[in-house]
Each structure stands twice: as structure tokens, then as C-alpha cells.
Coordinates of C-alpha atoms in Angstrom, one line a residue:
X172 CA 2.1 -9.4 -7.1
X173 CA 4.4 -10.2 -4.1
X174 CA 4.5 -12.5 -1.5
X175 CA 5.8 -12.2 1.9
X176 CA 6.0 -15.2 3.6
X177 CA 6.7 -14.1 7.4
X178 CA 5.2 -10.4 6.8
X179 CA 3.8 -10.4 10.0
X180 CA 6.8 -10.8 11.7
X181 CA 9.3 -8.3 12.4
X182 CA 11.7 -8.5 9.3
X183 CA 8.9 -9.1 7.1
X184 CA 6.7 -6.5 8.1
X185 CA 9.2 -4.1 8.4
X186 CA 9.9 -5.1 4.0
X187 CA 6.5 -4.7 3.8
X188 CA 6.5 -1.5 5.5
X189 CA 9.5 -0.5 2.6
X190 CA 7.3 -1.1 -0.1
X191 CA 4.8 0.9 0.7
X192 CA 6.9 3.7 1.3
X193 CA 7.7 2.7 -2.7
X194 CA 4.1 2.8 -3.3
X195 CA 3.5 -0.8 -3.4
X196 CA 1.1 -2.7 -2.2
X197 CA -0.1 -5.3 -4.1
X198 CA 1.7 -8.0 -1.9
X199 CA 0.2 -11.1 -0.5
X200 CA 1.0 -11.7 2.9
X201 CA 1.6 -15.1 4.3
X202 CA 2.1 -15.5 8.1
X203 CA 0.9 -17.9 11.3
X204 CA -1.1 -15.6 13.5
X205 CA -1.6 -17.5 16.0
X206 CA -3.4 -16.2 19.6
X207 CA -0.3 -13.4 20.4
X208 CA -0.4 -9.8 19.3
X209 CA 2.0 -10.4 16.4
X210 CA -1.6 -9.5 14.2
X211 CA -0.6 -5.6 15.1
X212 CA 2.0 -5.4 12.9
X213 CA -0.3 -5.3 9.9
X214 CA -2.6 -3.1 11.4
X215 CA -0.9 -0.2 10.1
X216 CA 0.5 -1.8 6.3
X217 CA -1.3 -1.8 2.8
X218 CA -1.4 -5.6 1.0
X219 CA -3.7 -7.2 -1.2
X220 CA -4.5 -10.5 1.1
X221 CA -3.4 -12.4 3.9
X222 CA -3.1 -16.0 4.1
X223 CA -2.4 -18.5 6.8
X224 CA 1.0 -20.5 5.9
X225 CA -0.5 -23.8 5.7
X226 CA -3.2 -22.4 3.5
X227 CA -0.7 -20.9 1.4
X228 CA 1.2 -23.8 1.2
X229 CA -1.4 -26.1 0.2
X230 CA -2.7 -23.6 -2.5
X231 CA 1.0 -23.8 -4.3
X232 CA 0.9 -27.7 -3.9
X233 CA -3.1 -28.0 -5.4
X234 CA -2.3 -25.1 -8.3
X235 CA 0.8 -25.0 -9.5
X236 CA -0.2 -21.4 -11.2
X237 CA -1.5 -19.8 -8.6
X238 CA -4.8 -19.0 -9.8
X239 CA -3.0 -17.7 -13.3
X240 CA -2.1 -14.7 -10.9
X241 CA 1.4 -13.4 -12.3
X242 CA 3.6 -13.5 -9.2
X243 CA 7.0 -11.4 -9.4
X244 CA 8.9 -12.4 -6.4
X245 CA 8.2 -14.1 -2.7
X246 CA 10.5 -13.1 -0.2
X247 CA 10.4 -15.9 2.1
X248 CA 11.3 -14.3 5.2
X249 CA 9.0 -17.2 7.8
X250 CA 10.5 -19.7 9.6
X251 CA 10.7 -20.5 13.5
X252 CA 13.7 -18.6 14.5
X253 CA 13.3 -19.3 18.4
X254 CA 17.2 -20.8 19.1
X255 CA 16.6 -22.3 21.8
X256 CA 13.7 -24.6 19.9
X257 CA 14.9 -27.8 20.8
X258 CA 11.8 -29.8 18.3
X259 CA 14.5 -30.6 16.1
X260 CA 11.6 -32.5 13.9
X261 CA 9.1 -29.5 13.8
X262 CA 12.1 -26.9 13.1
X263 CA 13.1 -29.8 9.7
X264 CA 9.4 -29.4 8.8
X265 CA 9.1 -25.6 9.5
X266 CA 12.3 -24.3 8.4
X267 CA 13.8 -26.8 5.9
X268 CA 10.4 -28.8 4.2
X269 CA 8.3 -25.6 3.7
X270 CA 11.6 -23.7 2.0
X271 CA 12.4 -26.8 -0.3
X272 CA 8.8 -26.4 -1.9
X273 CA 8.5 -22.7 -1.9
X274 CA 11.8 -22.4 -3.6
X275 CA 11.0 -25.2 -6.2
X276 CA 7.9 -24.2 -6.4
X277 CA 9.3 -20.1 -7.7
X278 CA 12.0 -22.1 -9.6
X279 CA 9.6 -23.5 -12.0
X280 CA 7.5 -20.7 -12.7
X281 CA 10.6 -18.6 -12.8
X282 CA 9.6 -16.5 -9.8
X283 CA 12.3 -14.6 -8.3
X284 CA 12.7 -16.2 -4.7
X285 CA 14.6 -14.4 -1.9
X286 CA 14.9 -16.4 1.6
X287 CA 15.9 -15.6 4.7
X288 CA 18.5 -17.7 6.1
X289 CA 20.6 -16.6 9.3
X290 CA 23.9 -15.6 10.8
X291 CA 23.4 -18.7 13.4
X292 CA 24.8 -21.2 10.3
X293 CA 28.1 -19.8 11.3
X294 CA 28.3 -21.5 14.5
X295 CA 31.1 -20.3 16.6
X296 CA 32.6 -17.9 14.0
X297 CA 35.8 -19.8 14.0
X298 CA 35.3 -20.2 10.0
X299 CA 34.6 -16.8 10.2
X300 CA 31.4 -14.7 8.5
X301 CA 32.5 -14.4 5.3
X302 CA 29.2 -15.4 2.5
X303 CA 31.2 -17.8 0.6
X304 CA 28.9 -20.6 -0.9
X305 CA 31.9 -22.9 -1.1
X306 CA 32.4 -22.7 2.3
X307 CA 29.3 -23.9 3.1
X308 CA 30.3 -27.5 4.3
X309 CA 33.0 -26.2 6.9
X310 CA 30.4 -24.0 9.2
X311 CA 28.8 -25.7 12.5
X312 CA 25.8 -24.2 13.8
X313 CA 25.5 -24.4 17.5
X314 CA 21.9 -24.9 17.9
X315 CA 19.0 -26.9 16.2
X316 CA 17.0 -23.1 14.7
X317 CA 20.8 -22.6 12.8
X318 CA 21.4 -25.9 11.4
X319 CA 17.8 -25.9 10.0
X320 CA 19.0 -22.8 7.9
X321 CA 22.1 -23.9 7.2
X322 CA 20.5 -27.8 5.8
X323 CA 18.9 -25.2 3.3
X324 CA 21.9 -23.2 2.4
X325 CA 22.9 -26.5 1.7
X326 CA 20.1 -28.2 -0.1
X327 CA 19.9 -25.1 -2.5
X328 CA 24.0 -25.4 -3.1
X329 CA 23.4 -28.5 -4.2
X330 CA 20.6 -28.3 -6.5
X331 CA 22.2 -25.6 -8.4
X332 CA 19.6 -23.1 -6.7
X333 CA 21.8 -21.0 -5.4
X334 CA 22.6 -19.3 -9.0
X335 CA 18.9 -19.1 -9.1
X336 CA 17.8 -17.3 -5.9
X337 CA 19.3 -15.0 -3.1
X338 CA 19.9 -16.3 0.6
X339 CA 20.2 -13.3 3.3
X340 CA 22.0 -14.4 6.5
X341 CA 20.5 -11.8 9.2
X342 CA 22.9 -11.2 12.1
X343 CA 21.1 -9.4 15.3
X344 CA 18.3 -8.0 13.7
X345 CA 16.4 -5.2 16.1
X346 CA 13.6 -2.4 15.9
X347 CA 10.1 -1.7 15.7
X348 CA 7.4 -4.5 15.4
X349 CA 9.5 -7.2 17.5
X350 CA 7.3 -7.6 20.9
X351 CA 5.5 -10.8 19.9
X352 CA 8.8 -13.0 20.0
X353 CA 9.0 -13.3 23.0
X354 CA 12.7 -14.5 24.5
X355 CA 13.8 -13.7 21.2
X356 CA 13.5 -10.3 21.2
X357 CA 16.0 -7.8 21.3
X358 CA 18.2 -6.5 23.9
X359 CA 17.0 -3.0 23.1
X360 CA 13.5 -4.1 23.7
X361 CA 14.2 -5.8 26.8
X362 CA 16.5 -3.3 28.1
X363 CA 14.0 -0.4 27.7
X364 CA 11.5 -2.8 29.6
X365 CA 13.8 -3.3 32.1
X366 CA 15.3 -0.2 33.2
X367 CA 11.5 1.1 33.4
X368 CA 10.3 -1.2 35.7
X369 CA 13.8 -1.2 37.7
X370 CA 16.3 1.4 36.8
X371 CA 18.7 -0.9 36.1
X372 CA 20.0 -3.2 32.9
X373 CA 21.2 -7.0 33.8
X374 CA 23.7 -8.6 31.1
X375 CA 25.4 -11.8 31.0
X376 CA 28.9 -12.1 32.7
X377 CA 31.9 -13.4 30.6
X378 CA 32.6 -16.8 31.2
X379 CA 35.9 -16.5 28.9
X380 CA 39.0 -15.0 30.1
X381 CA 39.8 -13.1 27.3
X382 CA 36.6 -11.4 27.6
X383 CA 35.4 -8.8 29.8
X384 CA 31.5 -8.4 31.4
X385 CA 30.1 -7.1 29.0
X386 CA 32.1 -7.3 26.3
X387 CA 31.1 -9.7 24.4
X388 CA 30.3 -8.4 21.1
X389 CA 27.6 -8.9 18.1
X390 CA 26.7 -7.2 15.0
X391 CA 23.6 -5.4 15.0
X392 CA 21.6 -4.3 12.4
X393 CA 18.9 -1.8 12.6
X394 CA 15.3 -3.9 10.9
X395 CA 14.5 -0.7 8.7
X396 CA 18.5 -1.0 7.2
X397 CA 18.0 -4.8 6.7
X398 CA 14.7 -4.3 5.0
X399 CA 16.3 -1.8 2.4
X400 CA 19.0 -4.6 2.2
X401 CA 16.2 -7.3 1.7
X402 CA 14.6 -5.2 -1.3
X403 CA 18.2 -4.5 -3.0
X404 CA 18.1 -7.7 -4.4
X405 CA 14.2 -7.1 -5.6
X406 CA 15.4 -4.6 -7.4
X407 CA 18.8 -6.3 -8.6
X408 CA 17.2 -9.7 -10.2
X409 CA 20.4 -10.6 -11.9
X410 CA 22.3 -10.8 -8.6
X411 CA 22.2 -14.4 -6.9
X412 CA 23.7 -16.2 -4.0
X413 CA 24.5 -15.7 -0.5
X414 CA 24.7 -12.5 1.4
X415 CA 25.5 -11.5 4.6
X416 CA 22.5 -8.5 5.9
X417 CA 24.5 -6.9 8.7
X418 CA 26.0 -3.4 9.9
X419 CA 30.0 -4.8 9.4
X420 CA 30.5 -3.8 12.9
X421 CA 31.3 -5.6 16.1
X422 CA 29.6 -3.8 18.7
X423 CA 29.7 -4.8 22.5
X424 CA 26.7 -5.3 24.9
X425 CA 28.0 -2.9 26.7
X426 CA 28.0 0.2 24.4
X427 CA 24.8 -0.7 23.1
X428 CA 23.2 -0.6 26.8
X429 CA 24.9 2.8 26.8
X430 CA 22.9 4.1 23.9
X431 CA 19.8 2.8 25.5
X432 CA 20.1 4.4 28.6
X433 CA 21.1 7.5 26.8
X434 CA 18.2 7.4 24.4
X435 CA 15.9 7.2 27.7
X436 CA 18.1 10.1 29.4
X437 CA 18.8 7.9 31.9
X438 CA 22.5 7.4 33.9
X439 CA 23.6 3.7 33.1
X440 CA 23.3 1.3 35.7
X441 CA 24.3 -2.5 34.9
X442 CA 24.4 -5.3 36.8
X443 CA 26.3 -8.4 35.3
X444 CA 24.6 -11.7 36.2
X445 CA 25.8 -15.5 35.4
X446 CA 25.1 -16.9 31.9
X447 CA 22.9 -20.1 32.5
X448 CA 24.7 -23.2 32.0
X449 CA 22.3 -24.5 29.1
X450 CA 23.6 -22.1 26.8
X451 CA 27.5 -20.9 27.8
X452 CA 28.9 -23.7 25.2
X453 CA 26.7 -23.0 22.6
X454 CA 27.3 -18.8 23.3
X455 CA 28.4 -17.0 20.5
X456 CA 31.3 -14.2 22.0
X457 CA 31.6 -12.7 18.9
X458 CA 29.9 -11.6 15.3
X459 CA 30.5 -9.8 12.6
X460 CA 29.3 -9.4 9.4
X461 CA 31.4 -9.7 6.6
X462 CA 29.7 -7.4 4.0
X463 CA 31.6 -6.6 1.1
X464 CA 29.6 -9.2 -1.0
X465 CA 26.4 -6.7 -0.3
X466 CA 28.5 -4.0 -1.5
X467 CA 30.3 -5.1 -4.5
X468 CA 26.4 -6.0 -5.5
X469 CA 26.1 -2.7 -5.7
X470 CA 24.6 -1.6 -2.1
X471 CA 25.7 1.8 -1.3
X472 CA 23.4 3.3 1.1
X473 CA 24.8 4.0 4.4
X474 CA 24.4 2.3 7.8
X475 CA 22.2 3.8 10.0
X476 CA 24.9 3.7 13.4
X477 CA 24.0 1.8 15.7
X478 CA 23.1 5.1 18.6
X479 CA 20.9 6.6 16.1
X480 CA 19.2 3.3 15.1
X481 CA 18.8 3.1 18.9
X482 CA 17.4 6.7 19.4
X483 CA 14.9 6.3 17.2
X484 CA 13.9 3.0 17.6
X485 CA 13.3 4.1 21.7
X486 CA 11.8 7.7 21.0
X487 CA 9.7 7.1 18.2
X488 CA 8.4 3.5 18.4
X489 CA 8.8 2.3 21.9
X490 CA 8.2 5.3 24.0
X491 CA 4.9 6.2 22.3
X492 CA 3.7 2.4 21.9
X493 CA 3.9 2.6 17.8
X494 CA 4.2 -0.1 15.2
X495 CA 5.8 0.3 11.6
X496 CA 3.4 3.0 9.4
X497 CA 1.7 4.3 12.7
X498 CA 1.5 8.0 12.9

């Protein structure tokens, strides 16, 4: 059996999604459902069970076996991944406590255990995104969501888990199953909800000199590309450490509002509005994942480029109102 800790959520149900398309579905799927719709992106997938993740949690704690069920991996892909979460306590106890037991909890029953931890350790990029675990001390994250990763990146260094387990730092994750996050959700997704209701797309002005509106870059990764990514090192249990998941490509606001406006035949029209003042010193200008780690382990499947990622993300998810596995 598998677990999926966060397999209701977009990452997770989209590796969820990829194993079924391998045929797999004995997978145990641990979420927080809560009151939103995030329930709809299992509607469509094939797993075993479902648990709550305090349920889950206290079932590892009061049987250390599990029921005797054999358990091959967990992919522990939940956490609270709102940046502008400002509960620094409830992000420790969410993010950081929860991991610590999962991961010693896999380590002692020898359980593979990939986690999901997040481009936001890097802070400013001014160590730059390279996945070196001996790095690991010089990075600042810039908000309270990325310094709960990075205290586990840390934790795990130091317990000599890190040449146990695999930790994936996601850069700008979009595509299908993404609606219930609400201000975290994509620019894609709010773009295309946008220029519907107005016929227009509003993106942050620059606030740095040496970059123009609109130019601010990120590297984004399509969430069917950083599933297969995810399940690469499922199928490569030798392999441990920390890797990057992104596309290697610094792409700007600005083209990617083209290719949504193209993907909705639609003229571009883009108005370029202040950046509040809460965030502009904790704004990242620029990401980009540094992936040859991801390759050198043996990852050779192309990139999906970021226009086609968009195309097909807007016609065939989006436009008709579809999750992940919905026909």
C-alpha cells in the first residue's frame, strides 16, 4: 500500500491521478477536508481509503505497525502552504511536528518516505536554487509557510535522514485540481477568471528598477510534470536527498499572461497595478530551478513547455469545468 498524505490537494491528487494511469490504486489517502470543495478532487480517483490527517496521525502514534498492513511508501505531500499564514505556531505544528513523526515513523519500519518541501526555503534567491544539502544553513526564507519547510530540511539534515528519504522543493506549481486554495492559486487560474468576467488581466508593477512591469520572472512547472517527477523517485528507491521539481526555466509574468490569453483566443490586455506594501520586501523577482540534480538521477522525460502546459490546462480542464480523471 501507499499513502498520500495531502492527496486531496492539488500536487497530491494530481500523483494520485499518475498512479492510476500505472494501474495503481491501492493508496491510502490522507487529507483535511474541511467545509470547501477541495473533496472534488477525489471524486474522479481510485484509492483504497481515506483518512482525516489527525486520524491518521493518531493511528501511526497508537500502532506503530499499522494494522500489520505492509506499507511501501508515503509521499507526504500535506502541509499548509498559504505564504501569507502568519500563525507562525500552527504552521511549526502543521508543517514541521506532523513531518518529524511521519518521517520517523517510515524510518523505523523502513518505509520509503518522500516529502514535499518548497522552493520558498530559498528566500530571495541570492544563495541561488541550487539542491545542495550542505547549503542548507545559508538560505533565508522570507515568509513564516518557507521557514517551516526549510526547519525540516533542516531537522532531517541533521538526523542523518536525509540519506534516508527524498525532499522535493516545488517551485510554482500550476494545473488542474487547484480551485480550493484559494489566494494561493495560480495565476493561470486567476487569470482565466479574470479576463472572463472583465477582459482584462491585472499584474503587479515592478517596484525594482532593474525590472520592468511585468517582468518579474518565476519558474513554473506544469502539476502533471511535477507529479511524474514526484513518482521518479518511487520508482528510484536507492536515490536520496534533496531535489529541486521545477521546469529549469525562468519565465516572466508577462509571457505567461500571453499564453493565457492565447489559449482563450483572446487579444491580451494587461493592466499593471501597485504591489501591496505587506509583501514588496518579502517579493521574490526571480526563480529558477536548478535541476540537474533531477537529471543526473536519472530523469529524462521532457518538460511539458510552459504554452502547451497552459493550453491544455485552459481547454481541457478549465473551460469545460473538469477535475484530474474526469472524462
Amino acid at each position: 500500500m501507499l499513502i498520500v498524505t495531502g492527496g486531496a490537494g492539488m500536487i497530491g491528487s494530481a500523483v494520485v491521478h499518475e498512479l492510476n494511469q500505472r494501474g495503481q490504486d491501492d493508496i491510502l489517502v490522507v487529507d483535511h477536508l474541511g467545509t470547501g470543495n477541495k473533496w472534488k478532487n477525489l471524486r474522479a480517483l481510485r484509492f483504497r481509503d481515506y483518512l482525516e490527517k489527525d486520524v491518521f496521525l493518531r493511528q501511526i502514534v497508537a500502532d506503530g505497525a499499522f494494522g500489520g498492513e505492509r506499507i511501501d511508501a508515503i509521499l507526504h505531500l500535506g502541509a499548509c502552504s498559504a505564504t501569507t499564514e502568519r500563525d507562525a505556531s500552527y504552521l511549526i505544528e502543521n508543517n514541521f511536528a506532523y513531518s518529524k513523526q511521519l518521517a520517523l515513523y517510515a524510518a523505523a519500519n523502513g518505509i520509503r518516505f518522500i516529502y514535499a518541501s518548497s522552493a520558498a526555503t530559498y528566500g530571495d534567491g541570492s544563495h541561488g536554487f541550487l539542491d545542495d544539502e550542505t547549503a542548507l544553513c545559508s538560505l533565508r526564507p522570507l515568509n513564516m509557510y518557507g521557514y517551516s519547510k526549510h526547519l525540516f530540511d533542516l531537522w532531517a539534515r541533521a538526523n542523518g535522514l536525509l540519506e534516508k528519504m527524498v525532499g522535493l522543493k516545488y517551485f510554482n506549481v500550476f494545473g488542474p485540481n487547484e480551485h480550493h486554495k484559494g489566494d494561493m492559486r495560480s495565476l493561470v487560474l486567476k487569470a482565466y477568471e479574470q479576463i472572463l468576467a472583465t477582459g482584462t488581466l491585472r499584474l503587479f508593477r515592478s517596484h525594482r528598477s532593474d525590472y520592468a512591469d511585468g517582468e518579474q520572472q518565476r519558474d513554473f512547472i506544469y502539476v502533471k510534470d511535477a507529479a511524474a517527477m514526484t513518482l521518479h523517485f518511487l520508482d528510484k528507491p536507492h536515490i536520496n536527498g534533496i531535489f529541486n521539481i521545477g521546469g529549469g526555466e525562468a519565465t516572466s509574468w508577462n509571457r505567461l499572461a500571453a499564453a493565457i490569453f492565447n489559449a482563450l483566443n483572446r487579444p491580451p490586455r494587461i493592466e499593471y497595478i501597485d504591489m501591496p506594501e505587506e509583501i514588496r520586501d518579502t517579493y521574490q523577482y526571480h526563480t529558477c530551478a536548478d535541476i540537474n540534480r533531477l537529471r543526473q538521477s536519472g530523469y529524462d522525460r521532457k518538460i511539458t513547455q510552459l504554452e502547451s502546459s497552459v493550453e491544455d490546462y485552459v481547454t481541457n480542464y478549465l473551460l469545460p469545468g473538469k477535475h484530474l480523471g474526469e472524462r
